[in-house]
XYZ file of C-alpha atoms in Angstrom:
155
model
C 33.454 8.201 -9.332
C 31.134 11.341 -8.349
C 27.488 11.058 -7.202
C 25.078 12.496 -9.857
C 23.697 15.706 -9.228
C 19.989 15.788 -8.537
C 17.767 18.239 -10.472
C 17.043 21.253 -8.513
C 13.541 20.582 -8.479
C 13.873 16.892 -7.438
C 11.970 17.429 -4.062
C 8.994 19.001 -6.053
C 8.890 16.192 -8.685
C 9.057 13.681 -6.175
C 6.164 15.245 -4.076
C 4.086 15.410 -7.197
C 4.723 11.881 -7.869
C 3.642 10.652 -4.402
C 0.678 12.954 -4.343
C -0.351 11.454 -7.689
C -0.172 8.076 -6.541
C -2.122 8.841 -3.582
C -4.816 10.546 -5.333
C -4.954 7.784 -8.019
C -5.638 5.221 -5.310
C -8.392 7.242 -3.843
C -10.022 7.418 -7.145
C -9.545 3.853 -7.862
C -11.337 3.273 -4.866
C -14.148 5.612 -5.411
C -14.422 4.182 -9.017
C -15.554 0.643 -7.333
C -17.339 2.229 -4.547
C -14.760 1.924 -1.807
C -12.876 4.427 0.179
C -9.114 4.769 -0.581
C -8.296 3.040 2.779
C -10.635 0.224 2.131
C -9.230 -0.423 -1.243
C -5.583 -0.220 0.150
C -6.593 -2.954 2.859
C -8.027 -5.256 0.256
C -4.711 -4.663 -1.626
C -2.599 -5.631 1.323
C -4.763 -8.786 2.047
C -4.774 -9.844 -1.427
C -1.075 -9.715 -1.284
C -0.713 -11.573 1.877
C -3.614 -13.709 1.983
C -4.526 -13.447 5.741
C -3.296 -11.374 8.620
C -4.339 -10.484 12.125
C -6.159 -7.397 12.777
C -3.121 -6.009 14.494
C -1.015 -6.969 11.636
C -3.546 -5.084 8.968
C -3.355 -1.999 11.339
C -0.051 -1.781 11.290
C 0.121 -2.353 7.571
C -2.490 0.454 6.956
C -1.217 2.859 9.734
C -4.730 2.914 11.402
C -5.729 2.597 15.044
C -7.152 -0.583 16.590
C -10.576 1.100 16.707
C -10.320 2.354 13.145
C -9.177 -1.326 11.976
C -12.094 -2.840 13.617
C -14.559 -0.405 11.734
C -12.831 -1.162 8.596
C -13.001 -5.050 8.899
C -16.455 -4.492 10.033
C -17.264 -2.592 6.581
C -15.338 -5.020 4.547
C -16.769 -7.932 6.064
C -20.226 -6.553 5.892
C -19.817 -5.988 1.938
C -18.572 -9.512 1.494
C -14.996 -8.456 0.904
C -13.464 -10.201 3.871
C -14.155 -12.801 6.583
C -12.898 -13.137 10.030
C -11.516 -16.702 10.691
C -10.060 -18.343 13.756
C -6.436 -19.162 13.791
C -6.132 -22.841 13.783
C -3.521 -22.866 16.395
C -4.931 -20.325 18.832
C -9.006 -20.210 18.667
C -8.717 -16.761 20.574
C -6.749 -15.330 17.905
C -8.711 -13.962 14.894
C -7.345 -13.673 11.067
C -8.877 -11.444 8.321
C -8.720 -13.048 5.004
C -10.049 -11.761 1.532
C -12.934 -13.691 0.032
C -11.854 -13.243 -3.455
C -14.940 -11.229 -4.380
C -14.279 -9.123 -7.465
C -15.184 -5.461 -7.114
C -13.677 -4.373 -10.379
C -10.149 -3.070 -9.222
C -8.363 -4.310 -12.511
C -10.853 -2.153 -14.630
C -10.255 0.804 -12.277
C -6.587 0.688 -12.149
C -6.103 -0.507 -15.916
C -5.863 3.096 -17.328
C -2.871 3.863 -14.911
C -1.392 0.512 -15.609
C -1.569 1.129 -19.357
C 0.005 4.611 -19.144
C 2.857 3.349 -16.904
C 3.321 0.328 -19.148
C 3.885 2.796 -21.905
C 6.205 4.804 -20.180
C 8.295 1.777 -18.955
C 8.320 0.271 -22.542
C 10.393 3.265 -23.584
C 13.154 2.137 -21.183
C 16.085 -0.032 -21.988
C 16.447 -3.285 -19.993
C 19.209 -1.786 -18.050
C 17.187 1.291 -17.233
C 14.219 -1.120 -16.024
C 16.692 -2.995 -13.849
C 17.655 0.295 -12.119
C 14.043 1.424 -11.801
C 12.667 -1.940 -10.329
C 15.864 -2.016 -7.946
C 14.723 1.343 -7.037
C 11.202 0.305 -6.277
C 12.632 -2.398 -4.216
C 14.944 -0.609 -2.171
C 12.554 2.475 -1.870
C 9.641 0.505 -0.532
C 12.083 -1.105 2.261
C 13.073 2.533 2.974
C 9.540 3.575 3.266
C 8.580 0.749 5.542
C 11.587 1.242 7.875
C 10.909 5.103 7.931
C 7.115 4.293 8.715
C 8.227 2.071 11.580
C 10.578 4.886 12.796
C 7.592 7.325 12.343
C 5.308 5.126 14.347
C 7.674 4.495 17.287
C 8.416 8.226 17.549
C 4.521 8.610 17.913
C 4.178 5.922 20.323
C 6.922 7.192 22.666
C 5.190 10.811 22.361
C 1.819 9.205 23.831
């Protein structure tokens, strides 16, 4: 069985898609009074519940200094709190406070529009799409680790 041919403009379509996702994240943050990185960090923390500042730095791609400033901003505004690790009091964790900043309302237009698109796919197509999302997320995480390791070797 031969591999299907990619459309000639696949690269441009994919770049446009990624740019639109990033731009939407920034616009969503602005809509609720947060920077795009701050909103992304809150999203990461909402998914994990708690993590160390180092783990948050790794997930956001920020330096340790930038991560400290990010946590300071989010803590000052009541979005996160620093808590001592119950097994190692020298270690801190950052956890979300659960404060509602209106993110659901900000992302609802995109959620609705993408939901309308997904509603036009068959169950089999949706299975394929979500298989792609799952596998592509892993691929992006692994590629990010490679890029970070290469950057560390250069410094």
